[in-house]
Coordinates of C-alpha atoms in Angstrom, one line a residue:
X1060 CA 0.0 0.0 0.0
X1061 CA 1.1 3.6 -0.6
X1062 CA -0.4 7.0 1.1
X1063 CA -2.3 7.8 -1.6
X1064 CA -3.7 4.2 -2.1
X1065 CA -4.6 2.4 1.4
X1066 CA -8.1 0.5 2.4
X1067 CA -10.4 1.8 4.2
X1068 CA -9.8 0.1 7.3
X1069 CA -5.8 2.3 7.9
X1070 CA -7.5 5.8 7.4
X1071 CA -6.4 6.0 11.1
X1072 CA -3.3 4.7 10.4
X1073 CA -2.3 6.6 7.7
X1074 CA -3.6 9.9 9.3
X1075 CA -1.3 9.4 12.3
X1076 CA 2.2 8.3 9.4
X1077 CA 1.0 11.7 8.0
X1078 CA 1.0 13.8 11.4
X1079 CA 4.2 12.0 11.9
X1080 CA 5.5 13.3 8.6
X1081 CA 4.4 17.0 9.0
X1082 CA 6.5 16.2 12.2
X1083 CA 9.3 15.5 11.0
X1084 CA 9.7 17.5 8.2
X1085 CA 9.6 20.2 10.1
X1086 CA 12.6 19.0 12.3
X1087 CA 14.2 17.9 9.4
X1088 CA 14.5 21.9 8.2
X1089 CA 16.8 22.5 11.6
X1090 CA 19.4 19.8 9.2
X1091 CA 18.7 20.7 6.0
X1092 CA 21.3 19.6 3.2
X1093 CA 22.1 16.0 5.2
X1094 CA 19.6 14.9 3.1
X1095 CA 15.9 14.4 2.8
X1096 CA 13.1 12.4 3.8
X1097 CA 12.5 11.1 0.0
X1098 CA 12.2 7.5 -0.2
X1099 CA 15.4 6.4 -2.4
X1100 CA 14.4 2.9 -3.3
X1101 CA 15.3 1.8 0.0
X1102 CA 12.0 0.2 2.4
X1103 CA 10.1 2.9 4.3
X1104 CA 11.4 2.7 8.1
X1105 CA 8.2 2.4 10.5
X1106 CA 7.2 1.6 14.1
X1107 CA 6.7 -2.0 14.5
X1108 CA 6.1 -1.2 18.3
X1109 CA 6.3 1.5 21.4
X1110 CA 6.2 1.8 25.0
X1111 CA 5.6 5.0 26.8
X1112 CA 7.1 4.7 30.5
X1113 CA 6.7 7.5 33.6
X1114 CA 10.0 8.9 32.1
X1115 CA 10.4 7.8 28.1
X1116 CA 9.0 6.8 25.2
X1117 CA 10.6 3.8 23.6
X1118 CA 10.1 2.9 19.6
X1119 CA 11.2 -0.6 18.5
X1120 CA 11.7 0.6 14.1
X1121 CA 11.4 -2.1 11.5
X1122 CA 15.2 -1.8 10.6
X1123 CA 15.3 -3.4 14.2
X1124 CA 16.9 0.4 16.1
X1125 CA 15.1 1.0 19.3
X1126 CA 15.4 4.5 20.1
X1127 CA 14.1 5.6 23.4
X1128 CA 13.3 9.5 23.9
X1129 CA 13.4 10.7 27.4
X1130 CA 11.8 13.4 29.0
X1131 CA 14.8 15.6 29.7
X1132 CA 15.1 15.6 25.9
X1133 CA 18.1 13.0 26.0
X1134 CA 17.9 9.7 23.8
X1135 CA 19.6 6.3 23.6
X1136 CA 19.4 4.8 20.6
X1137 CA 20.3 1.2 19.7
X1138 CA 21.4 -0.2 16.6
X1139 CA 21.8 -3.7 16.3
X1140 CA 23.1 -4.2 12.8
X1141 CA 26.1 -1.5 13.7
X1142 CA 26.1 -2.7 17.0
X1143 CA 26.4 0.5 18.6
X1144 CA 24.6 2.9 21.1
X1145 CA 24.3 6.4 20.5
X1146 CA 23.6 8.9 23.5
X1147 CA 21.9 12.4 22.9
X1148 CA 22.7 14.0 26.0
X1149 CA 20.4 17.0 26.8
X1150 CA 22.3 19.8 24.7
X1151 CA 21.7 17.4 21.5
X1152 CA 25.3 16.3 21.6
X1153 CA 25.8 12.7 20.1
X1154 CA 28.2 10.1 21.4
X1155 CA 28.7 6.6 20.4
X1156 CA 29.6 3.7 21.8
X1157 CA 29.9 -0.1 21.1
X1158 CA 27.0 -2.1 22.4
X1159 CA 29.2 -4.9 23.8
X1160 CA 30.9 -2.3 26.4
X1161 CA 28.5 0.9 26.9
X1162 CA 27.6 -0.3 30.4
X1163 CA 31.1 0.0 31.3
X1164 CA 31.6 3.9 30.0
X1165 CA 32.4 6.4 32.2
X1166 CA 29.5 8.6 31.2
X1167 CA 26.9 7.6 34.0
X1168 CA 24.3 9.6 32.5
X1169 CA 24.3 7.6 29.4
X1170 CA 24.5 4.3 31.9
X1171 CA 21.7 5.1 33.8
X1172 CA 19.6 5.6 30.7
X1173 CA 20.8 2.3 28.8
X1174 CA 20.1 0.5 32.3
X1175 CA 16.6 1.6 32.4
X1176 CA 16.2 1.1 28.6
X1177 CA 17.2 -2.3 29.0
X1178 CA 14.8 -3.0 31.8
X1179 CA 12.0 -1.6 29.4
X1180 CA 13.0 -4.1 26.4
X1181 CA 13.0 -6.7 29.1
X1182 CA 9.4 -5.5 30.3
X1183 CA 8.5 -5.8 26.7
X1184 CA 9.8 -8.9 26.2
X1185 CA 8.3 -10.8 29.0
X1186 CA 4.7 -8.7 28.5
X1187 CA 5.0 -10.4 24.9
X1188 CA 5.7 -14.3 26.8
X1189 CA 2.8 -13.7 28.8
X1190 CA -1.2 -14.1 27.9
X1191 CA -1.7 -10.1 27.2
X1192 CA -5.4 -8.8 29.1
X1193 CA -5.9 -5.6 27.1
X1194 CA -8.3 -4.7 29.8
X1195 CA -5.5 -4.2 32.6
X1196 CA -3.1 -1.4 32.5
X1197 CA 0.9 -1.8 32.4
X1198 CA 2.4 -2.5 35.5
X1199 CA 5.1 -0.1 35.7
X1200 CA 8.1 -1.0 38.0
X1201 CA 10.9 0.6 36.1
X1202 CA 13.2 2.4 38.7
X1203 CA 13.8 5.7 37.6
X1204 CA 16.7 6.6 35.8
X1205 CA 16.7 9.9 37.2
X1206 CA 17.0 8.7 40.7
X1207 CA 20.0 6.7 42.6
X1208 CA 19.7 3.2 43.0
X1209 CA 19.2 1.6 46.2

């Protein structure tokens, strides 16, 4: 299906990919010239799930990067095919590190932020293991990245 030409049944759907687009493209002016958000022959990247949290919002993207947006405006974002983690820290400055050694980096706000995003895939995880009630609400025991841990 394209955005043009959809069934009836993903007019919701669609709506909310072209929301997202308006979105984006409007961030996308802030970086003009690194490219655009043409599609170049290459498979359109799209949620294939999310999870909002007390203190992020985490995406799971069908080119398998889960990229978790906090709300101090900081970001991990973790790329399995280059195996690395990239950190937005909250002046928009990117670092990156490999995935197999990022919990042992001496930037502990990036630790404390991969910690708790790894206890949100692993809430995800199990949440997808267990018979899902869509009636009940998550059961939030993330520990707060913000916080010290006891």
């Amino acid at each position: 299906h394209t955005l043009n030409d959809y069934p009836k049944e993903l007019q919701k759907k669609v709506t909310l990919i072209q929301h997202f687009k308006i979105y984006l493209e409007a961030e996308n002016k802030e970086t003009a010239g690194q490219g655009d958000l043409e599609n170049k022959g290459e498979p359109l990247v799209f949620v294939k799930k999310w999870m909002k949290t007390k203190h992020a919002i985490m995406f799971r993207l069908s080119n398998k990067i889960v990229q978790v947006d906090f709300k101090d405006k900081t970001e991990i974002i973790l790329s399995s095919e280059s195996k690395t983690v990239t950190y937005v820290n909250k002046k928009g400055e990117r670092s990156h590190y490999p995935l197999a050694t990022a919990l042992e980096s001496t930037n502990q706000e990036m630790t404390k932020r991969l910690k708790y995003t790894k206890e949100i895939l692993t809430q995800m995880l199990n949440a997808n293991q267990a018979p899902a009630n869509p009636l009940e609400g998550g059961n939030e025991k993330l520990q707060s990245p913000f916080t010290e841990r006891q």
